[in-house]
């Protein structure tokens, strides 16, 4: 059974930083493509950043230059380092692990950027 668990969210002031973690268990981690999504209140869930099994990364335009996605295949963990946070970054952040045709979602972690 595949499990996806996010952590690291919280309340931060504009300009601050947070690092989110996504731990995946129950499958072969190194073959997974991992994506971070976020969902603001009343809005759709949007793709934020991706890291593929060969290590390449991709980012949504609003976060380019501020967010960095990385993975540690020994710890079965993907990280999302978020710097220079803005109020519009507020939302629930979800990790999605993709293996072939299967998508595995975590429960999400809340990020609130406010002064």
Coordinates of N, CA and C in Angstrom, one line a residue:
X1 N 0.8 -1.2 0.0 CA 0.0 0.0 0.0 C 0.9 1.2 0.0
X2 N 0.7 2.1 -1.0 CA 1.5 3.3 -1.1 C 0.9 4.4 -0.2
X3 N 1.8 5.0 0.6 CA 1.4 6.1 1.5 C 2.2 7.3 1.1
X4 N 1.6 8.5 1.1 CA 2.2 9.8 0.9 C 1.9 10.7 2.0
X5 N 2.9 11.2 2.7 CA 2.7 12.1 3.8 C 3.5 13.4 3.7
X6 N 2.8 14.5 3.7 CA 3.4 15.8 3.6 C 3.6 16.4 5.0
X7 N 4.6 17.2 5.2 CA 4.8 18.0 6.4 C 5.6 19.2 6.1
X8 N 5.6 20.1 7.1 CA 6.4 21.3 7.0 C 5.7 22.6 6.8
X9 N 4.4 22.5 6.7 CA 3.6 23.8 6.5 C 3.5 24.6 7.8
X10 N 3.0 25.8 7.6 CA 2.8 26.6 8.8 C 2.5 28.0 8.4
X11 N 2.6 28.9 9.4 CA 2.3 30.3 9.2 C 3.7 31.1 9.1
X12 N 3.8 31.9 8.0 CA 5.1 32.6 7.8 C 4.8 34.0 7.3
X13 N 5.6 34.9 7.6 CA 5.4 36.3 7.1 C 5.8 36.4 5.7
X14 N 5.3 37.4 4.9 CA 5.8 37.6 3.6 C 7.3 37.8 3.5
X15 N 7.9 37.2 2.6 CA 9.4 37.2 2.5 C 10.1 36.1 3.2
X16 N 9.3 35.4 4.0 CA 9.9 34.3 4.7 C 10.1 33.0 3.9
X17 N 10.5 31.9 4.6 CA 10.8 30.7 3.9 C 10.2 29.5 4.7
X18 N 9.9 28.5 3.9 CA 9.4 27.2 4.5 C 10.0 26.1 3.6
X19 N 10.2 24.9 4.3 CA 10.6 23.7 3.5 C 9.5 22.6 3.7
X20 N 8.9 22.2 2.7 CA 7.9 21.1 2.8 C 8.6 19.8 2.5
X21 N 8.2 18.7 3.1 CA 8.7 17.4 2.9 C 7.5 16.5 2.4
X22 N 7.9 15.5 1.6 CA 6.9 14.5 1.1 C 7.6 13.2 1.2
X23 N 7.1 12.3 2.1 CA 7.7 11.0 2.3 C 6.7 10.0 1.6
X24 N 7.3 9.1 0.8 CA 6.5 8.1 0.1 C 7.0 6.7 0.5
X25 N 6.1 5.9 0.9 CA 6.4 4.5 1.3 C 5.5 3.5 0.6
X26 N 6.0 2.3 0.5 CA 5.2 1.2 -0.1 C 5.4 1.0 -1.5
X27 N 6.4 1.6 -2.1 CA 6.7 1.4 -3.5 C 8.2 1.7 -3.7
X28 N 8.6 1.5 -5.0 CA 10.0 1.8 -5.3 C 10.1 3.3 -5.6
X29 N 10.7 4.0 -4.7 CA 10.7 5.5 -4.7 C 11.4 6.0 -6.0
X30 N 12.5 5.4 -6.3 CA 13.3 6.1 -7.4 C 12.6 6.1 -8.7
X31 N 11.6 5.3 -8.9 CA 10.9 5.3 -10.2 C 9.8 6.3 -10.3
X32 N 9.5 6.9 -9.2 CA 8.3 7.8 -9.2 C 8.7 9.2 -9.7
X33 N 7.7 9.8 -10.4 CA 7.7 11.2 -10.7 C 6.8 11.8 -9.6
X34 N 7.3 12.9 -9.0 CA 6.7 13.5 -7.8 C 6.3 15.0 -8.2
X35 N 5.1 15.3 -7.8 CA 4.6 16.7 -8.1 C 4.0 17.3 -6.8
X36 N 4.3 18.6 -6.7 CA 3.6 19.4 -5.7 C 2.5 20.3 -6.3
X37 N 1.4 20.2 -5.7 CA 0.2 21.1 -6.1 C -0.1 21.9 -4.9
X38 N -0.8 23.0 -5.2 CA -1.4 23.8 -4.1 C -2.8 24.2 -4.5
X39 N -3.6 24.4 -3.4 CA -5.0 24.8 -3.6 C -5.4 25.9 -2.6
X40 N -5.6 27.0 -3.2 CA -6.1 28.2 -2.4 C -7.6 28.1 -2.2
X41 N -8.0 28.7 -1.1 CA -9.5 28.6 -0.8 C -10.3 29.1 -2.0
X42 N -11.3 28.2 -2.4 CA -12.2 28.5 -3.4 C -11.6 28.4 -4.8
X43 N -10.4 27.9 -4.9 CA -9.8 27.8 -6.3 C -9.4 26.4 -6.6
X44 N -9.1 26.2 -7.8 CA -8.7 24.8 -8.3 C -7.3 24.5 -7.8
X45 N -7.0 23.2 -7.8 CA -5.7 22.7 -7.4 C -4.7 22.9 -8.6
X46 N -3.7 23.6 -8.3 CA -2.7 24.0 -9.4 C -1.4 23.3 -9.2
X47 N -0.8 22.9 -10.3 CA 0.6 22.3 -10.2 C 1.6 23.4 -9.9
X48 N 2.5 23.1 -9.0 CA 3.5 24.1 -8.5 C 4.9 23.7 -9.0
X49 N 5.3 22.5 -8.8 CA 6.6 22.0 -9.2 C 6.6 20.5 -9.3
X50 N 7.5 20.0 -10.2 CA 7.6 18.6 -10.5 C 9.1 18.2 -10.4
X51 N 9.3 17.0 -10.0 CA 10.7 16.4 -10.2 C 10.5 15.0 -10.7
X52 N 11.2 14.6 -11.7 CA 11.0 13.4 -12.4 C 12.0 12.4 -12.0
X53 N 11.8 11.1 -12.3 CA 12.6 10.1 -11.7 C 14.1 10.2 -12.2
X54 N 14.3 10.8 -13.3 CA 15.7 11.0 -13.7 C 16.4 12.3 -13.2
X55 N 15.5 13.0 -12.4 CA 16.1 14.2 -11.7 C 15.8 15.5 -12.3
X56 N 15.2 15.6 -13.5 CA 14.8 16.9 -14.1 C 13.7 17.5 -13.3
X57 N 13.6 18.8 -13.4 CA 12.6 19.5 -12.6 C 11.8 20.5 -13.5
X58 N 10.7 20.9 -13.0 CA 9.9 21.9 -13.7 C 9.1 22.7 -12.7
X59 N 8.8 24.0 -13.1 CA 8.1 24.9 -12.1 C 7.1 25.7 -12.8
X60 N 6.0 26.0 -12.1 CA 5.0 26.9 -12.6 C 5.6 28.3 -12.6
X61 N 5.2 29.1 -13.5 CA 5.8 30.5 -13.7 C 5.7 31.3 -12.4
X62 N 4.6 31.3 -11.6 CA 4.6 32.1 -10.4 C 5.6 31.8 -9.4
X63 N 6.2 30.6 -9.4 CA 7.2 30.2 -8.3 C 8.6 30.1 -8.8
X64 N 8.8 30.3 -10.1 CA 10.2 30.2 -10.7 C 11.1 31.2 -10.0
X65 N 12.3 30.7 -9.6 CA 13.2 31.6 -9.0 C 13.0 31.7 -7.5
X66 N 11.9 31.2 -7.0 CA 11.7 31.3 -5.5 C 11.6 29.9 -4.9
X67 N 11.0 28.9 -5.6 CA 10.9 27.6 -5.1 C 11.9 26.6 -5.7
X68 N 12.3 25.6 -4.9 CA 13.2 24.6 -5.4 C 12.7 23.3 -5.0
X69 N 12.6 22.4 -5.9 CA 12.2 21.0 -5.6 C 13.4 20.1 -5.7
X70 N 13.5 19.1 -4.8 CA 14.6 18.2 -4.8 C 14.2 16.9 -4.2
X71 N 15.0 15.9 -4.4 CA 14.6 14.5 -3.9 C 15.8 13.8 -3.3
X72 N 15.5 13.0 -2.3 CA 16.6 12.1 -1.7 C 16.0 10.7 -1.8
X73 N 16.6 10.0 -2.8 CA 16.1 8.6 -3.0 C 16.4 7.7 -1.9
X74 N 17.4 8.0 -1.1 CA 17.7 7.2 0.1 C 16.7 7.3 1.2
X75 N 16.2 8.5 1.3 CA 15.2 8.8 2.3 C 13.8 8.7 1.9
X76 N 13.6 8.4 0.6 CA 12.2 8.3 0.0 C 11.5 9.6 0.2
X77 N 12.2 10.7 0.0 CA 11.6 12.0 0.3 C 11.8 13.0 -0.8
X78 N 10.8 13.8 -1.0 CA 10.9 15.0 -1.9 C 10.7 16.2 -1.1
X79 N 11.5 17.3 -1.4 CA 11.4 18.5 -0.6 C 11.0 19.6 -1.6
X80 N 10.3 20.6 -1.0 CA 10.0 21.8 -1.7 C 10.4 23.0 -0.8
X81 N 11.6 23.6 -1.2 CA 12.1 24.8 -0.5 C 11.4 26.0 -1.1
X82 N 10.8 26.7 -0.2 CA 10.0 27.9 -0.7 C 10.6 29.2 0.0
X83 N 11.1 30.0 -0.8 CA 11.7 31.3 -0.4 C 10.9 32.5 -0.9
X84 N 11.2 33.6 -0.2 CA 10.5 34.9 -0.6 C 9.0 34.6 -0.8
X85 N 8.4 34.0 0.2 CA 7.0 33.7 0.1 C 6.1 34.9 0.1
X86 N 5.0 34.8 -0.7 CA 4.1 35.9 -0.9 C 2.7 35.5 -0.4
X87 N 1.8 36.4 -0.1 CA 0.5 36.0 0.4 C -0.3 35.1 -0.6
X88 N 0.0 35.3 -1.9 CA -0.7 34.5 -2.9 C -0.1 33.1 -2.9
X89 N 0.9 32.8 -2.2 CA 1.4 31.4 -2.0 C 0.5 30.6 -1.0
X90 N -0.4 31.3 -0.3 CA -1.2 30.6 0.7 C -2.1 29.5 0.1
X91 N -2.1 28.4 0.8 CA -3.0 27.3 0.3 C -2.6 26.0 1.0
X92 N -3.3 25.0 0.6 CA -3.0 23.6 1.0 C -2.1 23.0 0.0
X93 N -0.9 22.6 0.4 CA 0.1 22.0 -0.5 C -0.1 20.5 -0.5
X94 N -0.2 19.9 -1.7 CA -0.4 18.4 -1.8 C 0.8 17.9 -2.6
X95 N 1.2 16.7 -2.1 CA 2.2 15.9 -2.9 C 1.5 14.8 -3.6
X96 N 1.9 14.6 -4.9 CA 1.4 13.6 -5.7 C 2.5 12.7 -6.3
X97 N 2.5 11.4 -5.9 CA 3.5 10.5 -6.5 C 2.8 9.7 -7.6
X98 N 3.5 9.7 -8.7 CA 3.0 9.1 -9.9 C 3.9 7.9 -10.3
X99 N 3.2 6.8 -10.4 CA 3.9 5.5 -10.8 C 3.0 4.9 -12.0
X100 N 3.6 5.0 -13.2 CA 2.8 4.5 -14.3 C 1.5 5.2 -14.4
X101 N 0.4 4.5 -14.4 CA -0.9 5.2 -14.5 C -1.5 5.5 -13.2
X102 N -0.8 5.3 -12.1 CA -1.4 5.5 -10.8 C -0.9 6.8 -10.1
X103 N -1.8 7.5 -9.6 CA -1.5 8.7 -8.8 C -1.8 8.5 -7.4
X104 N -0.9 8.8 -6.5 CA -1.0 8.7 -5.1 C -0.9 10.0 -4.4
X105 N -1.9 10.4 -3.7 CA -2.0 11.8 -3.1 C -1.8 11.7 -1.5
X106 N -1.2 12.7 -1.0 CA -1.2 12.9 0.4 C -2.4 13.7 0.9
X107 N -2.4 14.0 2.2 CA -3.5 14.7 2.8 C -3.3 16.2 2.7
X108 N -2.1 16.6 2.4 CA -1.9 18.1 2.3 C -1.3 18.7 3.6
X109 N -0.7 19.8 3.4 CA -0.2 20.6 4.5 C -0.4 22.1 4.2
X110 N -0.9 22.7 5.3 CA -1.4 24.1 5.1 C -0.2 25.1 5.2
X111 N -0.1 26.0 4.2 CA 0.8 27.1 4.2 C 0.1 28.4 4.2
X112 N 0.4 29.2 5.2 CA -0.3 30.5 5.3 C 0.8 31.6 5.3
X113 N 0.7 32.5 4.3 CA 1.7 33.6 4.3 C 0.9 34.9 4.6
X114 N 1.2 35.4 5.8 CA 0.5 36.6 6.2 C 1.3 37.4 7.3
X115 N 1.1 38.7 7.3 CA 1.7 39.5 8.3 C 0.8 39.7 9.5

